[in-house]
mmCIF file of C-alpha atoms and ligand atoms in Angstrom:
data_model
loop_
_atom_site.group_PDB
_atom_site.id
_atom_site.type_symbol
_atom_site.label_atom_id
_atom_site.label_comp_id
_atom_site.label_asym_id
_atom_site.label_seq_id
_atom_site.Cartn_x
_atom_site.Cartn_y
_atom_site.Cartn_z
ATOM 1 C CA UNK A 105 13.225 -6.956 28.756
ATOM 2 C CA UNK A 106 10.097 -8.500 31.037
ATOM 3 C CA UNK A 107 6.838 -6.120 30.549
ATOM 4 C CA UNK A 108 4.529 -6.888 33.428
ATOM 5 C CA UNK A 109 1.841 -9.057 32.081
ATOM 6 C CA UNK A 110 -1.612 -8.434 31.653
ATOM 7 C CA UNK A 111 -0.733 -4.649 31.195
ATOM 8 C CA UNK A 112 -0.454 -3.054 28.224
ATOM 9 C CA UNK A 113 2.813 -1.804 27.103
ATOM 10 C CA UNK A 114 3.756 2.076 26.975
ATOM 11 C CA UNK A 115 4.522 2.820 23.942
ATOM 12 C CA UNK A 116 6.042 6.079 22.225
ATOM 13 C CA UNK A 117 5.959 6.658 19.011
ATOM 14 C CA UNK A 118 8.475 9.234 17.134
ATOM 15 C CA UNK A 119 7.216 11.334 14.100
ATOM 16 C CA UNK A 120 8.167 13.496 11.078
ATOM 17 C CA UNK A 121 5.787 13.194 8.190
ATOM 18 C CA UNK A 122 3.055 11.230 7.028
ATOM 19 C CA UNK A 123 2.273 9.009 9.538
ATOM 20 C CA UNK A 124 0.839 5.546 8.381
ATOM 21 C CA UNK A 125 3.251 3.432 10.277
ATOM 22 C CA UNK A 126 1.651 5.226 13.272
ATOM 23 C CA UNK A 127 -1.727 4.919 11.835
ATOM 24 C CA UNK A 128 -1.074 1.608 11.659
ATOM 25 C CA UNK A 129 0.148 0.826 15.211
ATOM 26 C CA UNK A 130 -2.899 3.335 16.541
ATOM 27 C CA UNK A 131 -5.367 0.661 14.558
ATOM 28 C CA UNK A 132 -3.931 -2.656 16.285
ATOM 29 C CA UNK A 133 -3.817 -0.601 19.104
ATOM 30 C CA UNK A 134 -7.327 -0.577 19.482
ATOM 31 C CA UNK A 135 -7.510 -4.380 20.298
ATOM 32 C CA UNK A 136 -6.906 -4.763 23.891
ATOM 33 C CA UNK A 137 -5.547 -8.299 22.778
ATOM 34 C CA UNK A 138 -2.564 -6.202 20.559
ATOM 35 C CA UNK A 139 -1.122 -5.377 24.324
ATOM 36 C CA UNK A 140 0.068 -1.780 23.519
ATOM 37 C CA UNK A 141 -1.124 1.554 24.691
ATOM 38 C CA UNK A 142 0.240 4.188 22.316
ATOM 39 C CA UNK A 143 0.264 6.959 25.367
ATOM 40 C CA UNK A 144 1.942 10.064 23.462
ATOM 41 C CA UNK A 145 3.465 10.771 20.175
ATOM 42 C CA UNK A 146 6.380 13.092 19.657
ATOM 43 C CA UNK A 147 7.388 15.093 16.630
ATOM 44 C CA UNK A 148 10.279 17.425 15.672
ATOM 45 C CA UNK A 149 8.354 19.651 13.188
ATOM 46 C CA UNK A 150 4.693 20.937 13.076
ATOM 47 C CA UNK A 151 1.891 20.917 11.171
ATOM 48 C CA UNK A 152 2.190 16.992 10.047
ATOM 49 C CA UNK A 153 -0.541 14.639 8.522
ATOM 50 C CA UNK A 154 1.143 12.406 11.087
ATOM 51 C CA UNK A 155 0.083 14.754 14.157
ATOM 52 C CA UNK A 156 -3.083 15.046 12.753
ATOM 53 C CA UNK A 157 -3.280 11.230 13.042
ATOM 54 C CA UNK A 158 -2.579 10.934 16.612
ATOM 55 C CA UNK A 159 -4.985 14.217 17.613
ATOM 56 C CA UNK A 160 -7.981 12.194 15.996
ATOM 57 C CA UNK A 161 -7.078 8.940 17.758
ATOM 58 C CA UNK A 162 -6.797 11.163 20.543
ATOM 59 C CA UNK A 163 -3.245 10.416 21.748
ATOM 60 C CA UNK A 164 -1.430 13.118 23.760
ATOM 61 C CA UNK A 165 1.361 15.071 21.193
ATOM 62 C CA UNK A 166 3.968 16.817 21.770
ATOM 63 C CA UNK A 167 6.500 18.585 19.198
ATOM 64 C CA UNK A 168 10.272 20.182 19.906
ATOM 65 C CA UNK A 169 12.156 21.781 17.017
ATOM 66 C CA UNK A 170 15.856 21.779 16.753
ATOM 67 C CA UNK A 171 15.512 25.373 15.635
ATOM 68 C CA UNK A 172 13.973 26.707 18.953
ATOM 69 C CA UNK A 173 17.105 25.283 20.838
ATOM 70 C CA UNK A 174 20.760 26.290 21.159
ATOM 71 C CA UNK A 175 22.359 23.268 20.865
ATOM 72 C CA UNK A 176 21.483 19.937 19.463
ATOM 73 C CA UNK A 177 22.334 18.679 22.870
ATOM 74 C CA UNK A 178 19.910 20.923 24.654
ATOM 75 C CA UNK A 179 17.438 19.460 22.097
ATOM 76 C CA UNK A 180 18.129 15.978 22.375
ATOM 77 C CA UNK A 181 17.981 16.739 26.560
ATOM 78 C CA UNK A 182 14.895 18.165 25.877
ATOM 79 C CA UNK A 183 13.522 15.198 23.831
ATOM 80 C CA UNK A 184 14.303 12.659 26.117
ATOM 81 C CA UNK A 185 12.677 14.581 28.845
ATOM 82 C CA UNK A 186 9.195 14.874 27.065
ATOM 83 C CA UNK A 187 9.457 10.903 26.314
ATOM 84 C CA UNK A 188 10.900 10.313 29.540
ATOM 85 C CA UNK A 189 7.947 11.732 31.003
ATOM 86 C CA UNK A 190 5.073 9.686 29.366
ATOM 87 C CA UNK A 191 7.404 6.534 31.031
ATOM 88 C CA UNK A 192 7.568 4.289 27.961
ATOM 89 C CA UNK A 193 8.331 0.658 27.782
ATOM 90 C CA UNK A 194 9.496 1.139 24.303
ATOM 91 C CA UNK A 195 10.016 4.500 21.883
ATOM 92 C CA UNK A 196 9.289 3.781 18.330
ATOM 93 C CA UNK A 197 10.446 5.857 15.867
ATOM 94 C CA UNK A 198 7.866 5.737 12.889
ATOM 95 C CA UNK A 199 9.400 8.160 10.238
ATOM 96 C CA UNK A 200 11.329 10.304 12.825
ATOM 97 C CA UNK A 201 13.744 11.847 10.810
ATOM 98 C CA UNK A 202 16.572 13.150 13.460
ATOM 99 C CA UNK A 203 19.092 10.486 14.843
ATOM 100 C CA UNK A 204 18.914 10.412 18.402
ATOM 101 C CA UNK A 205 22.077 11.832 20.817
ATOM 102 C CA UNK A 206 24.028 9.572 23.268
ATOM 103 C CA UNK A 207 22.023 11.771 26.036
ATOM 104 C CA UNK A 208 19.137 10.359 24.582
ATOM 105 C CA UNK A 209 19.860 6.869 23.794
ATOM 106 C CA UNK A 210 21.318 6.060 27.143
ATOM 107 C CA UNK A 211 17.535 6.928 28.310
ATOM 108 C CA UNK A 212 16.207 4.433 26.852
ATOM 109 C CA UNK A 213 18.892 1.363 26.043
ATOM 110 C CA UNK A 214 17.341 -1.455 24.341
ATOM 111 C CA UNK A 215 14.275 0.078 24.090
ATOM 112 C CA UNK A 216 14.122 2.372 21.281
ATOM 113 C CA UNK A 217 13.303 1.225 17.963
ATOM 114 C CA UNK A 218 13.360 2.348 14.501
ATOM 115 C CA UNK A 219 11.924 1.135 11.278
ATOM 116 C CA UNK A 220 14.035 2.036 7.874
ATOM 117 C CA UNK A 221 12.785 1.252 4.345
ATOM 118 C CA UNK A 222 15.829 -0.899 3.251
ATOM 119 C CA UNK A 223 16.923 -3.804 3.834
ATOM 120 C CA UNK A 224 19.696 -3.038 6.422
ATOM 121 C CA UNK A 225 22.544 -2.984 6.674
ATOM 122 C CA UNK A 226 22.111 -1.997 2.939
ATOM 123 C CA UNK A 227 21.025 1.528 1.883
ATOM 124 C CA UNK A 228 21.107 2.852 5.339
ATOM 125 C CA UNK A 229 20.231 6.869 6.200
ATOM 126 C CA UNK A 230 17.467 9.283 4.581
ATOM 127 C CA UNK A 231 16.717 7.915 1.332
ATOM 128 C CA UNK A 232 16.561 3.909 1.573
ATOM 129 C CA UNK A 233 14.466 3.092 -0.914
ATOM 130 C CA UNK A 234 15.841 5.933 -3.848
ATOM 131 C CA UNK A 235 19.234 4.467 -3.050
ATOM 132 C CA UNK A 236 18.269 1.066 -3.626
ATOM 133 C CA UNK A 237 17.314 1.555 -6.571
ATOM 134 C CA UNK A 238 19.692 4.019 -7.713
ATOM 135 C CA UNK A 239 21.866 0.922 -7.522
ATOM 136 C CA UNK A 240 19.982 -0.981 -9.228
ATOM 137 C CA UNK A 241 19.073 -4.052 -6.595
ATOM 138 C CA UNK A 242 16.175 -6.571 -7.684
ATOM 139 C CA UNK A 243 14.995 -7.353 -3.903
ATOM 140 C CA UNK A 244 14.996 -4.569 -1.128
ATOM 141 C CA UNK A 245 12.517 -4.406 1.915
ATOM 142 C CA UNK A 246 12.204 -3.244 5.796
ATOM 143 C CA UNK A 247 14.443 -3.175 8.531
ATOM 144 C CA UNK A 248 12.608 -2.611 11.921
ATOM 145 C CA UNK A 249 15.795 -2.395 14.489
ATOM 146 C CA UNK A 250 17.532 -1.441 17.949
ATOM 147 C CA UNK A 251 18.714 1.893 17.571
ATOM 148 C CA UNK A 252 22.127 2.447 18.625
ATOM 149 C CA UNK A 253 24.983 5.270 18.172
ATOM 150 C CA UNK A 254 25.298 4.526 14.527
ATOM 151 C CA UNK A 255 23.572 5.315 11.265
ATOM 152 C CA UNK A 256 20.487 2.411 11.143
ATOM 153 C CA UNK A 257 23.449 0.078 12.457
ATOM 154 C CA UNK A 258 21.585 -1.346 15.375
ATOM 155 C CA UNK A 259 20.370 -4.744 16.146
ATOM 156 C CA UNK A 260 17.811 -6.015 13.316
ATOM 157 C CA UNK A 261 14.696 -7.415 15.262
ATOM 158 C CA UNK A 262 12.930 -8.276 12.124
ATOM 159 C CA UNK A 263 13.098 -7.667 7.783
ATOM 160 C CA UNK A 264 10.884 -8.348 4.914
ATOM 161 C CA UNK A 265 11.798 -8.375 1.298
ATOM 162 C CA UNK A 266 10.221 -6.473 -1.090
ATOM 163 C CA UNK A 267 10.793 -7.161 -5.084
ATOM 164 C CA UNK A 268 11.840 -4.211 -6.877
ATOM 165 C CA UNK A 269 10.080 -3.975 -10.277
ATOM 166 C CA UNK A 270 11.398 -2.701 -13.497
ATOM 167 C CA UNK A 271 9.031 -0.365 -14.036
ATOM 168 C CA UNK A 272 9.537 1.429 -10.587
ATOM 169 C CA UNK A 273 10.575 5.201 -9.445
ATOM 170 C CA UNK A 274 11.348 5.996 -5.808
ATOM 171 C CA UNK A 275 8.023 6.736 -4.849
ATOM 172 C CA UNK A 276 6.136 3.109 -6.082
ATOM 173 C CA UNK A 277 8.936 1.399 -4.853
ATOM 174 C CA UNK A 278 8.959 3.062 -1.414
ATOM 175 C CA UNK A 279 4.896 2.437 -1.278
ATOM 176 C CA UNK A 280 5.510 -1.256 -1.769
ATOM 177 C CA UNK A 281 7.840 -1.486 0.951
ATOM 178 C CA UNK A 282 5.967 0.853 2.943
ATOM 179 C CA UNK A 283 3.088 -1.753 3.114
ATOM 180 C CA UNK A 284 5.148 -4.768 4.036
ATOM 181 C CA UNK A 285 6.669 -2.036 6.763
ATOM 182 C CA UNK A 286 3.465 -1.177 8.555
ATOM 183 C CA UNK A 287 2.673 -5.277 9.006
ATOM 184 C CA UNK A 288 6.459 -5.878 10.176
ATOM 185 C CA UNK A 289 6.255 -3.246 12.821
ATOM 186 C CA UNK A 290 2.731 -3.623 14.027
ATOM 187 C CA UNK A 291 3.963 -7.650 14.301
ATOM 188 C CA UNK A 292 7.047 -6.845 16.162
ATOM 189 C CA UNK A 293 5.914 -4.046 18.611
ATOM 190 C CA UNK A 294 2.935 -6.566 19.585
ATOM 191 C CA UNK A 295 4.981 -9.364 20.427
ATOM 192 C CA UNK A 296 7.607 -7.434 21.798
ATOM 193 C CA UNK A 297 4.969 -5.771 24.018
ATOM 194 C CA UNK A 298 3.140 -8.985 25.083
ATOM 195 C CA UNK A 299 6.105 -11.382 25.125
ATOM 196 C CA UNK A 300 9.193 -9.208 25.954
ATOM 197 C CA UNK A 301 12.265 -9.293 24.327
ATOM 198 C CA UNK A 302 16.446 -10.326 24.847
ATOM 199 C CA UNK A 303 19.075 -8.112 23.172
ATOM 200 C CA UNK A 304 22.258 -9.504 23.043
ATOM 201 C CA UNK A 305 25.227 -8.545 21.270
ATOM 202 C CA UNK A 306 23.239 -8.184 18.257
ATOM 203 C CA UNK A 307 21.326 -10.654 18.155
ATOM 204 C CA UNK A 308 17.888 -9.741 19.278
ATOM 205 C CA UNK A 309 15.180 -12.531 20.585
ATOM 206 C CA UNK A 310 11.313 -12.183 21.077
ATOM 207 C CA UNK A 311 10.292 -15.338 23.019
HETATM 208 C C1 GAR B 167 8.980 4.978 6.433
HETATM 209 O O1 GAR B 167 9.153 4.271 5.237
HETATM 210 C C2 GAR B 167 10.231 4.874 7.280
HETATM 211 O O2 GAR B 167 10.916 3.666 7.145
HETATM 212 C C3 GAR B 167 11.045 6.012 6.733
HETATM 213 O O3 GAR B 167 10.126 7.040 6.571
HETATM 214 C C4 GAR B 167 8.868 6.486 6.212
HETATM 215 C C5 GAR B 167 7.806 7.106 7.077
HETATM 216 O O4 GAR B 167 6.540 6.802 6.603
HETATM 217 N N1 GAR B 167 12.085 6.339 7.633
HETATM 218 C C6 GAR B 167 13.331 6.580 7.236
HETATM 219 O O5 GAR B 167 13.672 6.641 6.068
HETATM 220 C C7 GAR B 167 14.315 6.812 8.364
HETATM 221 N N2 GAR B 167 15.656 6.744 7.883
HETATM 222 P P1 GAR B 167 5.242 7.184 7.456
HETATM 223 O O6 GAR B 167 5.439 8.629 7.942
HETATM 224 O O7 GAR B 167 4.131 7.078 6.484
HETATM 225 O O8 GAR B 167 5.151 6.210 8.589
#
């Protein structure tokens, strides 16, 4: 995938809750050097810190609920539609918390990425870091990845590790990783956005 250079890349970002992974891209954002324009951010579910984030960075929002449609499909069609129309170079999900249709993916192929608090393909789905430690691992981490038709199966573009400590619950454990997560994906959308990227098979190359 060739962006054109010298513009900034579209970028948009995919939200459910708190929002500090899209805090976080908003803030490198703001360097014309980071090469991304966060132009709209998307949500499932109202009244979110993570909303409130992009209305005071002043990024367009919009928000479709599940609930308001008749079919997941119709949703999905929906979805893709409001994305579709802010033309992004690349959809991040940032703590969106609905897996994306076939209708949807085939929108954007290659270009949609999630990030996952786990290091995949351990611990994969809603709860990646209260599973991880459920089973007792000493080292879990981030997963920032292609999406594709599976559960967080897509190709990895990038992971850090993140100890697990013996004094930790689900929440301290998820913070940690949380922290290593915002610098992975701010790292990964930048140089994808400013240097393109190859997917192939799954192995996926930034230049
Ligand atoms: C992040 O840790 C992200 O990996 C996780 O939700 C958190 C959102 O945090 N997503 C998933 O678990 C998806 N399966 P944020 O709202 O503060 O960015």
């Amino acid at each position: 995938m060739r962006l054109s250079s010298g513009v900034p890349a579209r970028v948009v970002v995919l939200v459910s809750g708190t929002g500090t992974n899209l805090a976080a891209l908003l803030e490198a954002s703001e360097d014309p050097a980071y090469g991304v324009n966060v132009v709209a951010v998307g949500a499932d579910r109202k009244d979110i810190p993570a909303l409130a984030r992009a209305q005071a960075a002043g990024v367009s929002t919009f928000v479709l609920r599940v609930a308001d449609f008749e079919t997941r499909e119709d949703w999905d069609a929906a979805f893709a539609d409001a994305v579709a129309g802010h033309e992004p170079d690349l959809v991040v999900s940032a703590g969106f918390m609905k897996l994306a249709g076939s209708g949807f993916l085939a929108r954007f192929p290659n270009r949609y990425l999630n990030t996952h608090p786990a290091l995949l393909p351990a611990f994969p789905g809603m709860h990646g870091a209260r599973d991880a430690l459920a089973h007792g691992v000493k080292v879990s981490g981030c997963t920032v990845f292609v999406v594709d038709g599976g559960v967080d199966t897509g190709p990895i573009v990038a992971q850090a590790a993140v100890p697990v400590l013996d004094g930790d619950d689900e929440a301290s454990l998820h913070e940690r990783i949380k922290v290593e997560e915002r610098r992975v994906l701010v790292d990964v959308v930048g140089r994808m956005a400013r240097e393109g990227w190859t997917v192939t098979g799954r192995r996926v190359t930034i230049p």
